[in-house]
């Protein structure tokens, strides 16, 4: 009795077609975004040729803009692959930035006068806690996270504004550079790297590092397999023993931590926190993830794709500024990029599935 | 290489399950042995689903005993059943369409290597094992990277069966694995059932198709209206008898009457009625006489009027 390759060879022959590396590439979720990056860059390189679009300074300003959004998009993409949304991420960014500033502000200004690092640690804890509130609410109520986090979007934003104003009677606090211990923070979060005459923010380094880490987790660890499983078919995943609730909770905390990191980077870089900071970022991060090939319904997507999505986003933004087009058109262009990218991704995915 | 022994791995003794006033199954007694295929046959509403959900730990029986390895057990969840090596593959599979075969195969039980924060999914091993295990079941995985969603229904069932066998299932309960499949694909699944049996697994194969059950089954339990209507070894039963029993002379007659009422002057329907009536005559002329297996406790008197 044959033990292997027992299927009649004829049947196998008519069904196996050589699928070259090209069609394998097509099956990758980030392909659409990669093509998008090239197309958008070439487009602006031609349209804004007179305005020096192809230059080190423009590249730096694109990357500096893409990096913070990209960091958020990593976490949002992971969560989206697990089948959930976090609309509160922009509010959490404002919340954590303000938490840091409130804790370190002198007592006579309405703050708590803490030293820098304990304040950072405590703010980190608070933010992780708010993230787990999102996760627990979604796990316990079984309601769509879209609704839950739409609620917490307003709750966290409102809380930030209300508490800040009642303590300090302002909505913007500055002066982190006067706190002892700022030097190390300034190096970690505020360094600018000069390269060929252009200034690159250290945020880019954080971004690239986190993309690598998150990609490794997603593709090469058990947790990654669980994330795909949770978003792909939640009941099936639960049946085979994937701790679905724990995966979701961990990812909601991850999005909160991503918001915290971006808040920390911004607080150090611009030396202030604003209760309104991060407004609208939740949608930008979701756009980046979707443009990067994540399925809104979960179970499919990539971190690299989300990073490329953030890059497209920043290129469009900078491109419009540099071209000198009226900024009022920015949202029109952005929306169009989103729609075109999703249509393109959908097409690619269908091609890939029936390769 | 059949690993058949006489020790039953699963046994039910007068197992009953009630939902309020509804008697879903009543006094079901059956034996499941390693290295054999036990076919559970029955029409819709015969109690197949309730019985397998009780066997797989979804329901707890209302009355009667459920034994595993000769010992009375009480399962509270499918996890309890899994821990005892009783795996169930449902028709709406535990498969994630967008994920590749190897990721699906190991979902929830991923092999790892490395230590501490560097502990990672052993991807190479996972792909190798997937290919090997599928090979042992007689399927040549063309590309383990292929998303499960691009596989045919039969292939998907096969992946699920291969996975259950690999993760140490001693009892494999298959819920209508061939119901939604074409002839060719059903053949593929039937082949895996035989392969699993040859590896010493006790297979419980639920179906309402005698043509699928007969070629692979060693033992046939026919359910009707929540009770065991018949329990036969293959040697005591021919395919035709099984088909007749599944259809049942009385049922055929009812069906003929029903059709006749609808037929009116539709020539095609009238023809169908004629065929059915002929079949009814055939059943009446050659009554099914089969011995009940002596080793199975089955209480004829205990039944209420059907």
XYZ file of C-alpha atoms in Angstrom:
661
model
C 0.000 0.000 0.000
C 1.436 3.311 -0.961
C 1.834 5.598 1.997
C 2.700 8.766 0.215
C 1.603 10.704 -2.822
C -1.172 8.267 -3.345
C -3.388 10.720 -5.149
C -3.659 9.685 -8.767
C -0.888 11.554 -10.565
C -3.154 12.534 -13.410
C -5.565 14.366 -11.151
C -2.658 16.042 -9.418
C -1.213 17.143 -12.735
C -4.280 18.913 -13.957
C -4.687 20.694 -10.683
C -1.169 21.837 -9.883
C 0.053 24.774 -11.793
C 3.494 26.207 -11.385
C 2.950 29.316 -9.301
C 6.048 31.401 -9.707
C 7.509 33.884 -7.291
C 5.429 36.600 -8.957
C 2.102 35.130 -7.895
C 3.509 34.364 -4.475
C 4.364 38.034 -4.163
C 0.837 38.907 -5.245
C -0.506 36.914 -2.349
C 1.288 39.102 0.171
C -1.006 41.632 1.849
C 1.509 44.486 1.683
C 1.965 44.339 -2.068
C -0.771 46.865 -2.829
C 0.731 49.363 -0.403
C 4.202 48.860 -1.847
C 2.927 49.609 -5.334
C 1.045 52.577 -3.860
C 4.200 53.998 -2.288
C 6.006 53.866 -5.623
C 3.092 55.333 -7.575
C 2.476 58.213 -5.171
C 6.187 59.027 -4.986
C 6.587 58.997 -8.754
C 3.398 61.085 -9.143
C 4.625 63.853 -6.879
C 8.169 63.587 -8.233
C 6.731 64.530 -11.634
C 4.036 66.998 -10.538
C 6.237 68.752 -7.994
C 9.501 68.455 -9.892
C 9.978 72.219 -9.844
C 9.409 72.328 -6.114
C 12.172 69.869 -5.253
C 10.005 66.926 -4.176
C 12.884 64.532 -4.791
C 15.268 65.776 -2.130
C 16.720 64.799 1.213
C 14.788 67.497 3.070
C 11.477 66.415 1.610
C 12.273 62.783 2.371
C 13.082 63.761 5.951
C 9.861 65.684 6.392
C 7.842 62.815 4.891
C 9.455 60.259 7.206
C 9.195 62.566 10.223
C 5.491 62.896 9.523
C 4.982 59.190 8.753
C 6.791 57.840 11.821
C 4.365 58.751 14.647
C 1.368 57.732 12.547
C 3.249 54.581 11.575
C 3.810 53.610 15.216
C 0.074 53.915 15.900
C -0.739 52.051 12.684
C 1.364 49.047 13.794
C -0.785 48.541 16.876
C -4.010 49.331 15.035
C -3.083 46.797 12.323
C -2.405 44.040 14.866
C -5.744 44.743 16.518
C -7.524 44.857 13.175
C -6.023 41.495 12.160
C -7.486 40.150 15.409
C -10.842 41.499 14.227
C -11.240 44.568 16.465
C -11.000 48.362 16.261
C -9.666 50.971 18.612
C -11.172 54.351 17.853
C -9.986 55.772 21.166
C -6.292 55.723 20.244
C -6.194 59.457 19.412
C -7.853 60.302 22.721
C -5.419 58.032 24.541
C -2.557 59.937 22.913
C -3.872 63.208 24.326
C -4.577 61.505 27.634
C -1.116 60.041 28.134
C 0.731 63.188 27.037
C -1.329 65.233 29.460
C -0.868 62.665 32.228
C 2.908 63.005 31.937
C 2.775 66.833 31.959
C 0.301 67.027 34.845
C 2.443 64.739 36.984
C 5.656 66.705 36.424
C 4.195 70.237 36.487
C 5.034 72.158 39.653
C 2.394 72.110 42.359
C 1.828 75.846 42.206
C 0.797 75.444 38.571
C -1.815 72.839 39.488
C 0.436 69.828 38.802
C 1.887 67.171 41.112
C 5.571 68.087 40.950
C 6.841 64.553 40.413
C 10.314 63.760 39.092
C 10.380 62.834 35.400
C 10.850 59.040 35.339
C 8.361 58.123 38.092
C 5.875 60.370 36.281
C 6.555 58.631 32.970
C 6.197 55.235 34.627
C 2.932 56.132 36.301
C 1.485 57.674 33.139
C 2.446 54.495 31.294
C 0.567 52.454 33.883
C -2.492 54.701 33.627
C -2.518 54.422 29.853
C -2.174 50.639 29.946
C -5.093 50.638 32.374
C -7.292 52.679 30.022
C -6.356 50.283 27.203
C -7.391 47.320 29.312
C -10.703 49.066 30.059
C -11.361 49.024 26.302
C -10.378 45.369 26.112
C -12.397 44.278 29.125
C -15.497 46.145 27.946
C -15.269 44.447 24.549
C -14.620 40.997 26.053
C -17.334 41.218 28.679
C -20.109 42.884 26.680
C -19.301 41.066 23.384
C -20.401 44.276 21.659
C -18.589 45.482 18.540
C -15.394 47.248 19.560
C -16.281 49.954 17.044
C -19.115 51.083 19.347
C -17.284 50.535 22.636
C -14.214 52.499 21.592
C -16.322 55.180 19.922
C -17.692 55.721 23.417
C -14.304 55.662 25.098
C -12.995 58.050 22.421
C -15.251 60.717 23.948
C -14.825 59.562 27.529
C -11.018 59.668 27.499
C -10.904 62.946 25.555
C -13.463 64.573 27.804
C -11.734 63.303 30.908
C -8.414 64.704 29.730
C -9.874 68.157 29.025
C -11.979 68.275 32.193
C -9.280 67.131 34.618
C -6.587 69.309 33.052
C -8.728 72.419 33.088
C -10.028 71.885 36.610
C -6.482 71.416 37.951
C -4.587 73.999 35.940
C -7.339 76.089 34.305
C -5.533 75.528 30.977
C -5.630 72.881 28.240
C -2.000 73.084 27.248
C 1.000 72.504 29.485
C 4.652 72.977 28.636
C 8.098 72.908 30.225
C 9.213 69.285 30.358
C 12.781 70.394 29.569
C 13.038 72.109 32.960
C 12.489 68.864 34.874
C 15.535 67.013 36.233
C 16.311 63.873 34.247
C 15.263 65.432 30.956
C 18.661 64.845 29.334
C 18.184 61.098 28.981
C 14.585 61.559 27.834
C 15.727 64.147 25.339
C 18.241 61.692 23.904
C 15.837 58.750 23.788
C 12.833 60.584 22.424
C 14.009 63.888 21.011
C 17.249 63.286 19.118
C 17.499 64.601 15.578
C 19.857 62.786 13.274
C 21.581 64.877 10.584
C 22.091 63.047 7.338
C 23.136 64.720 4.077
C 21.892 68.057 5.265
C 18.440 66.878 6.352
C 17.184 66.311 9.898
C 15.618 62.930 10.653
C 13.721 62.475 13.899
C 14.537 59.591 16.226
C 10.847 58.701 15.959
C 11.762 57.026 12.664
C 14.181 54.711 14.480
C 11.476 53.749 16.991
C 9.069 53.198 14.117
C 11.367 50.932 12.085
C 12.379 48.976 15.188
C 8.761 48.417 16.193
C 7.760 47.372 12.666
C 10.482 44.708 12.799
C 9.446 43.566 16.279
C 5.723 43.451 15.482
C 6.341 41.610 12.203
C 8.389 39.020 14.052
C 5.671 38.584 16.669
C 2.951 38.317 14.038
C 4.699 35.853 11.724
C 7.046 33.910 13.941
C 5.449 33.451 17.358
C 2.480 31.571 18.775
C 0.930 34.889 19.720
C 1.037 35.906 16.070
C -0.749 32.752 14.999
C -3.360 33.396 17.693
C -3.882 36.953 16.424
C -4.606 35.644 12.917
C -6.831 32.933 14.320
C -8.803 35.281 16.554
C -9.597 37.586 13.655
C -10.098 34.842 11.078
C -12.808 32.846 12.830
C -13.194 33.538 16.510
C -15.241 30.447 17.415
C -12.998 28.093 15.493
C -9.964 29.608 17.220
C -11.577 29.253 20.633
C -12.467 25.615 19.887
C -8.855 24.706 19.222
C -7.711 26.350 22.427
C -6.652 29.875 21.444
C -7.146 32.199 24.449
C -9.201 34.610 22.387
C -10.137 37.045 25.157
C -6.562 37.309 26.368
C -5.329 38.000 22.844
C -7.833 40.834 22.432
C -7.099 42.318 25.833
C -3.366 42.275 25.145
C -3.872 44.015 21.799
C -6.055 46.760 23.281
C -3.284 47.373 25.810
C -0.806 47.391 22.914
C -2.692 50.139 21.076
C -2.772 52.148 24.306
C 0.975 51.677 24.741
C 1.580 52.774 21.146
C -0.418 55.928 21.900
C 1.682 56.441 25.016
C 4.957 56.115 23.111
C 3.867 58.629 20.469
C 2.671 60.991 23.208
C 6.039 60.716 24.963
C 7.922 61.382 21.717
C 5.790 64.448 21.005
C 5.903 65.837 24.532
C 9.706 65.711 24.474
C 10.020 66.981 20.898
C 7.640 69.945 21.118
C 8.100 70.453 24.871
C 4.381 70.537 25.593
C 1.203 68.535 25.860
C -2.188 69.576 24.575
C -5.461 68.067 25.768
C -6.648 68.077 22.160
C -3.569 66.408 20.692
C -4.217 63.306 18.589
C -7.723 64.293 17.522
C -8.550 62.479 14.289
C -5.467 60.269 14.475
C -7.600 57.185 15.084
C -8.980 57.463 11.568
C -5.596 58.184 10.037
C -4.187 55.063 11.711
C -7.089 52.936 10.490
C -6.633 54.341 6.976
C -2.939 53.477 7.090
C -3.716 49.915 8.189
C -6.393 49.419 5.539
C -4.305 50.967 2.761
C -1.591 48.604 3.970
C -3.765 45.613 3.184
C -5.485 44.805 6.491
C -8.993 43.396 6.113
C -11.598 45.365 8.072
C -13.192 42.035 8.957
C -9.980 40.689 10.461
C -7.824 37.637 9.908
C -5.648 39.150 7.211
C -3.083 41.917 7.023
C 0.487 42.898 7.701
C 2.466 45.248 9.890
C 4.829 46.205 7.075
C 1.763 47.059 4.983
C 0.422 49.341 7.704
C 3.810 51.071 7.876
C 3.740 51.601 4.112
C 0.196 52.922 4.469
C 1.442 55.525 6.923
C 4.181 56.404 4.460
C 1.655 56.939 1.649
C -0.368 59.102 3.993
C 2.626 61.314 4.787
C 3.701 61.531 1.141
C 0.277 62.749 0.093
C 0.287 65.302 2.872
C 3.778 66.618 2.114
C 3.242 66.369 -1.619
C 0.244 68.647 -1.459
C 2.084 71.166 0.687
C 5.121 71.172 -1.601
C 3.128 71.305 -4.828
C 1.491 74.434 -3.499
C -2.031 73.133 -4.044
C -4.561 74.760 -1.768
C -4.488 72.791 1.507
C -8.269 72.684 1.443
C -7.987 69.891 -1.126
C -5.969 67.702 1.192
C -8.928 65.724 2.525
C -10.279 65.128 -0.970
C -6.978 63.634 -2.062
C -6.623 61.594 1.105
C -10.103 60.131 0.812
C -9.474 59.272 -2.828
C -6.214 57.519 -1.964
C -8.077 55.446 0.618
C -10.836 54.399 -1.772
C -8.463 53.623 -4.640
C -6.130 51.676 -2.354
C -8.942 49.552 -0.964
C -10.311 48.783 -4.421
C -6.822 47.877 -5.597
C -6.138 45.695 -2.551
C -9.415 43.908 -2.981
C -8.614 43.180 -6.592
C -5.137 41.898 -5.734
C -6.468 39.710 -2.963
C -9.057 38.111 -5.212
C -6.372 37.497 -7.813
C -4.130 35.976 -5.169
C -6.823 33.700 -3.801
C -7.565 32.269 -7.225
C -3.987 32.261 -8.451
C -2.122 -2.929 10.228
C -5.573 -2.773 11.722
C -5.359 -2.267 15.454
C -8.694 -3.744 16.330
C -9.059 -5.057 19.859
C -12.084 -6.116 21.779
C -11.750 -3.467 24.468
C -14.279 -0.717 23.850
C -12.825 2.761 24.140
C -16.259 4.342 24.388
C -19.451 2.829 25.617
C -22.892 4.227 26.347
C -25.403 2.427 28.529
C -29.032 3.480 28.142
C -27.963 7.045 27.524
C -30.851 9.550 27.359
C -31.043 13.270 26.862
C -34.163 15.339 27.455
C -34.762 18.990 26.643
C -37.707 19.903 28.837
C -40.543 17.673 27.716
C -38.744 16.660 24.527
C -37.022 13.296 24.492
C -34.104 13.861 22.115
C -32.450 10.469 22.619
C -33.634 7.595 24.756
C -31.795 4.511 26.017
C -28.958 4.599 23.536
C -26.524 1.764 24.133
C -23.539 1.329 21.897
C -19.896 0.307 21.851
C -17.034 1.990 20.030
C -13.807 -0.008 19.594
C -10.327 1.163 18.566
C -9.400 0.555 14.963
C -13.004 0.355 13.831
C -15.453 2.660 12.111
C -18.816 2.896 13.804
C -21.400 4.470 11.553
C -24.272 6.348 13.125
C -27.066 6.528 10.630
C -30.402 8.197 10.842
C -32.737 10.558 9.095
C -33.166 14.184 10.116
C -34.488 14.378 13.653
C -33.345 10.864 14.525
C -31.192 12.205 17.335
C -27.789 11.989 15.648
C -26.780 15.525 16.594
C -27.867 15.187 20.196
C -26.020 11.896 20.518
C -22.733 13.197 19.139
C -22.979 16.403 21.156
C -23.403 14.233 24.231
C -20.455 12.053 23.214
C -18.267 15.100 22.561
C -19.032 16.832 25.850
C -21.306 19.626 24.626
C -24.335 18.167 26.454
C -24.378 16.186 29.646
C -26.675 13.151 29.500
C -29.942 13.290 31.446
C -29.857 9.564 32.242
C -27.627 6.607 31.615
C -23.895 6.051 31.720
C -21.122 7.179 29.445
C -17.969 5.084 29.736
C -14.475 5.694 28.476
C -11.987 2.812 28.813
C -14.550 0.965 30.886
C -14.853 3.759 33.409
C -17.900 5.998 33.899
C -17.014 9.580 32.949
C -18.742 12.942 33.211
C -17.747 15.450 30.543
C -18.510 19.096 31.215
C -17.109 20.588 28.027
C -15.551 19.640 24.697
C -12.178 20.348 26.353
C -12.784 17.517 28.834
C -13.513 15.231 25.919
C -10.364 16.361 24.097
C -8.278 15.698 27.181
C -9.449 12.075 27.004
C -8.596 11.901 23.318
C -12.176 12.266 22.090
C -12.026 14.741 19.207
C -14.976 15.952 17.189
C -14.739 17.392 13.704
C -17.864 19.389 13.004
C -19.261 20.063 9.609
C -18.724 23.815 9.944
C -15.073 23.127 10.504
C -12.700 24.538 13.013
C -10.703 25.986 10.138
C -9.761 29.548 9.358
C -10.186 30.132 5.624
C -7.672 32.973 5.213
C -4.905 31.163 7.088
C -2.456 28.792 5.445
C -2.721 25.039 5.906
C 0.230 24.784 8.290
C -0.951 27.707 10.427
C -4.395 26.136 10.678
C -2.950 22.722 11.436
C -1.114 23.992 14.501
C -3.442 26.781 15.612
C -3.681 26.621 19.389
C -0.922 23.986 19.705
C 2.042 25.620 18.001
C 5.450 23.962 18.359
C 8.038 26.409 19.685
C 11.788 26.680 19.904
C 14.128 29.030 21.725
C 13.676 30.298 25.272
C 12.349 33.258 27.245
C 11.475 36.263 25.111
C 13.020 34.538 22.089
C 10.617 31.623 22.181
C 9.160 31.411 18.743
C 6.890 29.403 16.518
C 8.979 26.640 14.942
C 7.757 27.405 11.440
C 10.003 24.936 9.647
C 8.948 22.069 11.866
C 5.286 23.049 11.560
C 5.432 22.976 7.769
C 7.303 19.661 7.747
C 4.892 17.982 10.133
C 1.910 19.296 8.204
C 3.253 17.879 4.970
C 4.198 14.554 6.627
C 0.925 14.077 8.443
C -1.116 14.861 5.385
C 1.105 12.444 3.468
C 0.399 9.698 6.004
C -3.286 10.236 5.402
C -2.614 9.901 1.713
C -2.920 13.514 0.648
C -0.112 15.261 -1.131
C -0.039 18.812 0.126
C 1.003 20.783 -2.865
C 1.849 23.902 -0.921
C 1.433 24.231 2.860
C 1.345 28.013 2.383
C -1.953 27.703 0.515
C -4.828 29.337 2.413
C -7.317 26.760 3.652
C -10.064 28.760 1.952
C -8.688 27.757 -1.446
C -8.965 24.033 -0.648
C -11.960 21.982 -1.674
C -14.487 20.917 0.949
C -13.128 17.376 1.009
C -9.538 18.541 1.408
C -10.560 20.831 4.247
C -12.251 17.948 6.052
C -9.083 15.958 5.514
C -6.901 18.627 7.092
C -9.226 18.691 10.110
C -9.147 14.901 10.411
C -5.362 14.735 9.992
C -4.971 17.404 12.666
C -7.204 15.571 15.143
C -5.301 12.320 14.556
C -1.914 14.018 14.910
C -2.870 15.618 18.216
C -3.604 12.221 19.697
C -7.283 11.624 19.085
C -8.159 8.060 20.076
C -11.786 8.605 19.217
C -12.642 10.681 16.191
C -16.251 11.811 15.916
C -17.059 13.049 12.424
C -20.286 14.998 12.057
C -21.625 14.431 8.541
C -18.214 14.956 6.952
C -19.491 13.979 3.510
C -22.871 15.703 3.584
C -21.993 18.806 1.595
C -19.538 17.114 -0.747
C -19.634 15.860 -4.306
C -19.017 12.202 -5.088
C -15.307 12.581 -5.764
C -14.633 14.672 -2.671
C -16.692 12.375 -0.470
C -14.424 9.603 -1.722
C -11.399 11.566 -0.545
C -12.854 11.928 2.937
C -13.874 8.254 3.104
C -10.288 7.331 2.298
C -9.063 9.358 5.297
C -11.582 7.682 7.507
C -10.089 4.334 6.543
C -6.576 5.708 7.079
C -7.477 6.935 10.540
C -8.970 3.550 11.382
C -5.815 1.798 10.180
C -3.839 3.947 12.580
C -5.878 2.499 15.425
C -8.308 5.369 15.891
C -11.899 4.596 16.843
C -13.957 6.508 14.305
C -17.584 7.468 14.857
C -18.919 8.435 11.465
C -22.252 10.235 11.410
C -24.094 10.270 8.112
C -27.482 9.767 6.580
C -26.042 8.286 3.421
C -25.810 4.458 3.497
C -23.683 4.508 0.359
C -21.028 6.491 2.214
C -21.327 4.464 5.399
C -21.312 0.929 4.046
C -17.919 0.808 2.300
C -15.977 2.119 5.321
C -18.079 0.988 8.289
C -17.404 -2.021 10.497
C -20.423 -1.516 12.623
C -23.693 0.273 11.986
C -25.961 1.898 14.527
C -29.222 3.066 13.075
C -31.130 5.699 14.976
C -34.792 6.420 14.530
C -36.881 8.820 16.554
C -34.220 9.116 19.224
C -33.720 5.389 19.758
C -31.490 2.629 18.481
C -33.470 0.978 15.704
C -30.752 -1.464 14.819
C -27.162 -2.267 15.646
C -25.289 -4.491 13.237
C -21.848 -5.733 12.389
C -20.969 -5.472 8.741
C -20.946 -9.269 8.341
C -24.618 -9.368 9.307
C -25.737 -6.681 6.933
C -25.708 -6.084 3.216
C -25.703 -2.687 1.556
C -29.186 -3.207 0.185
C -30.525 -4.076 3.592
C -28.920 -0.984 5.008
C -30.428 1.168 2.281
C -33.837 -0.340 2.869
C -33.547 0.156 6.569
C -32.571 3.765 6.113
C -35.486 4.358 3.842
C -37.780 1.937 5.678
C -40.685 0.203 3.910
C -43.339 2.220 5.728
C -41.569 5.481 5.013
C -41.338 4.630 1.337
C -45.039 3.900 1.241
C -45.837 7.200 2.925
C -43.618 8.984 0.467
C -45.404 7.306 -2.442
C -48.805 8.357 -1.076
C -47.578 11.868 -0.475
C -46.251 12.145 -4.002
C -49.409 10.674 -5.490
C -51.509 13.312 -3.805
C -49.325 16.019 -5.291
C -48.947 14.353 -8.656
C -52.324 15.193 -10.247
C -51.770 14.863 -13.966
C -48.033 15.542 -13.951
C -46.629 12.628 -15.972
C -43.160 12.846 -14.504
C -44.394 12.755 -10.941
C -46.658 9.814 -11.732
C -43.676 7.957 -13.025
C -41.811 8.682 -9.795
C -44.731 7.304 -7.817
C -44.676 4.134 -9.885
C -40.986 3.643 -9.165
C -41.526 4.166 -5.466
C -44.403 1.703 -5.348
C -42.260 -0.892 -7.019
C -39.616 -0.339 -4.407
C -42.177 -0.702 -1.635
C -43.176 -4.064 -3.071
C -39.568 -5.146 -3.210
C -39.063 -4.236 0.436
C -42.206 -6.117 1.437
C -41.176 -9.193 -0.549
C -37.773 -9.411 1.034
C -38.045 -8.399 4.677
C -34.880 -7.438 6.454
C -33.932 -10.177 8.861
C -30.856 -9.433 10.832
C -29.641 -10.658 14.146
C -29.123 -8.198 16.864
C -25.616 -8.240 18.251
C -25.611 -10.061 21.542
C -22.938 -7.923 23.157
C -24.891 -4.721 22.903
C -27.396 -3.961 25.583
C -30.508 -2.808 23.831
C -33.852 -2.757 25.480
C -36.734 -3.333 23.121
C -39.416 -3.178 25.792
C -38.192 0.059 27.284
C -39.329 2.053 24.282
C -42.449 4.110 24.332
C -44.731 3.887 21.326
C -43.012 5.455 18.343
